[in-house]
XYZ file of C-alpha atoms in Angstrom:
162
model
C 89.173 173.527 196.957
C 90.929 171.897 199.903
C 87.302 169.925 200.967
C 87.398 168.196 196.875
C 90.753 167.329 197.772
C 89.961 165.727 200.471
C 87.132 164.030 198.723
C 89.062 162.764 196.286
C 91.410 161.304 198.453
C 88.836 159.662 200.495
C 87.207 158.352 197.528
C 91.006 157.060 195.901
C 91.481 155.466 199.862
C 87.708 153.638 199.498
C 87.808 152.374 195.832
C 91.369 152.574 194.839
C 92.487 154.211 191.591
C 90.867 152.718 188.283
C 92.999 152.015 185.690
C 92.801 154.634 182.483
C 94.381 152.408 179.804
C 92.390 151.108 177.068
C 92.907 149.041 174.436
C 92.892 149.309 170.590
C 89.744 147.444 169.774
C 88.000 150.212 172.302
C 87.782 147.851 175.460
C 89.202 148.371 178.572
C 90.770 144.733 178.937
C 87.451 143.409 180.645
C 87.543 145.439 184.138
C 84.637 147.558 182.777
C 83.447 145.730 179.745
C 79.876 144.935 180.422
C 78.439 141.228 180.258
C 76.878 140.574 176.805
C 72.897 140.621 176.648
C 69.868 138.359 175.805
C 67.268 137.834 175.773
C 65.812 133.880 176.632
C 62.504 132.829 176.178
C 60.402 129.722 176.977
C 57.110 128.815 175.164
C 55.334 125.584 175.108
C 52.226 123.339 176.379
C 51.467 121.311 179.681
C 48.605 118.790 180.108
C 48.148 116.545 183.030
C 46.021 113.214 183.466
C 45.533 111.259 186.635
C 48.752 112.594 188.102
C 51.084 112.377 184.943
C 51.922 115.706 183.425
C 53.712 116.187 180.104
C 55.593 119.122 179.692
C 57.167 120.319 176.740
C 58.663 123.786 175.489
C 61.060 125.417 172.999
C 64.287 128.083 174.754
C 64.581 130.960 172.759
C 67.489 133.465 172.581
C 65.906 136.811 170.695
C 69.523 138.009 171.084
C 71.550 140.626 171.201
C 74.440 138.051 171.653
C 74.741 134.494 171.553
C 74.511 132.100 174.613
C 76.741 129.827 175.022
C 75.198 126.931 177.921
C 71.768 128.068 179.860
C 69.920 125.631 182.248
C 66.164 126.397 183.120
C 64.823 124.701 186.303
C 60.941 123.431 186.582
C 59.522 123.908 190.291
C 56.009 122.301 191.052
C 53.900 122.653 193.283
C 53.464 119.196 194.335
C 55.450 116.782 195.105
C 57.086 114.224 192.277
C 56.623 110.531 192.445
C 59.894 108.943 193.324
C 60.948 107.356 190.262
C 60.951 109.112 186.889
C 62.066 108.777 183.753
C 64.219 111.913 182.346
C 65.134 112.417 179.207
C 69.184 113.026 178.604
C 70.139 116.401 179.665
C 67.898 116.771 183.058
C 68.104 115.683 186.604
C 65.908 115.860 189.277
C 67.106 118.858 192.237
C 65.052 118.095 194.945
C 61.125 116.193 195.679
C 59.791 119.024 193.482
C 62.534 120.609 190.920
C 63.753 119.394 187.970
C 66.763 121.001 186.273
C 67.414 120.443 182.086
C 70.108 121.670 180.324
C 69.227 123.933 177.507
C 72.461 124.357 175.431
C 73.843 127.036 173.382
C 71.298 129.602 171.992
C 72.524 131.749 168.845
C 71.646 134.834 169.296
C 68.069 134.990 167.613
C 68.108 131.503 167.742
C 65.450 128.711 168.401
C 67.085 125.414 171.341
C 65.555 122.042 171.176
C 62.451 120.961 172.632
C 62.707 119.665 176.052
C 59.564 117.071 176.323
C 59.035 115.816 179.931
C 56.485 113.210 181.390
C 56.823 113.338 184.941
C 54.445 111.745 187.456
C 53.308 113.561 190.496
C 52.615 111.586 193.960
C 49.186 110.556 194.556
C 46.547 112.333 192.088
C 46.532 116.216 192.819
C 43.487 117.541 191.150
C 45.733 120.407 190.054
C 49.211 120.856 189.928
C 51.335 124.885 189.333
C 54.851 124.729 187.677
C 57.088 127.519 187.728
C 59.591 127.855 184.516
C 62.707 129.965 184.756
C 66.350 130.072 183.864
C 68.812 129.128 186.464
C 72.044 129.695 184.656
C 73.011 131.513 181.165
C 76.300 130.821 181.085
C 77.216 134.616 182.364
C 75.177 136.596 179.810
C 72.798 138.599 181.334
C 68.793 138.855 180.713
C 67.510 142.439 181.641
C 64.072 140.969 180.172
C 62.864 138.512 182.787
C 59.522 137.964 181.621
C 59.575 135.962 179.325
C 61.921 133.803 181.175
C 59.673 133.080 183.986
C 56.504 131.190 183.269
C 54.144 130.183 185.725
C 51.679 127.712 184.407
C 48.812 126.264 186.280
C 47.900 122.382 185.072
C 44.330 121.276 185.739
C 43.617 117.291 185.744
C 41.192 117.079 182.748
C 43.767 116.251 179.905
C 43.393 119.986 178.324
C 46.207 121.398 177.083
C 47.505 124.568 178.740
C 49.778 126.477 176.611
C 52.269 129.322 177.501
């Protein structure tokens, strides 16, 4: 008995005592209430033709709960050309990322469709761009998979889809 004691003391010393109040509606005032869920999604297509690739997709939240601002950042694999054109919401993060502002998601809810035409430096005869979400305004995504695309663009003007 006197070594749980002990224990428990150590353990009160280490973490500190949590509080035991709760409140009507069932919560404990936040300091255990667990960050709301989603799920976010990104399909779309990507085609590329002598070093210009247009990009375009549609966010999805299949839910539980609502999200209220995500951003998804684009990461390729070669360099972009200097100068581009972006459309209102996205800004370029670097000589190969582009962040875009997605927007609130409801939750089982369908964003707009973020259309990019970027233009790559020189004329790579292939190009790999890496889709994922950067920020989700503090909801959490246990499902990453559908979150992450990696897409692979070959030169010919075919449209890859994902």
């Amino acid at each position: 008995m006197r070594v749980l004691g002990v224990c428990v003391a150590a353990v009160l010393a280490v973490g500190g005592a949590a509080p035991a109040a709760v409140a009507a509606d069932g919560s404990d005032g936040g300091w255990f209430d667990p960050a709301p869920e989603a799920d976010l999604a990104y399909h779309g297509a990507a085609s590329m033709a002598s070093g210009q690739v247009d990009v375009r997709f549609t966010p999805r939240n299949h839910g539980p709960s609502a999200v209220p601002d995500a951003t998804v950042r684009l990461r390729w694999s070669e360099p972009l050309a200097n100068r581009q054109q972006l459309p209102d919401g996205c800004a370029r993060s670097g000589a190969r990322v582009v962040l875009c502002r997605v927007g609130a998601l409801d939750a089982d809810g369908l964003g707009e469709q973020i259309e990019l035409r970027l233009r790559l430096r020189g004329e790579p005869s292939e190009v790999l761009v890496d889709i994922d979400t950067v920020w989700s305004g503090g909801v959490v995504d246990r499902n990453r998979a559908n979150d992450r695309q990696r897409v692979l663009v070959l030169d010919t003007g075919d449209t890859y889809y994902f």
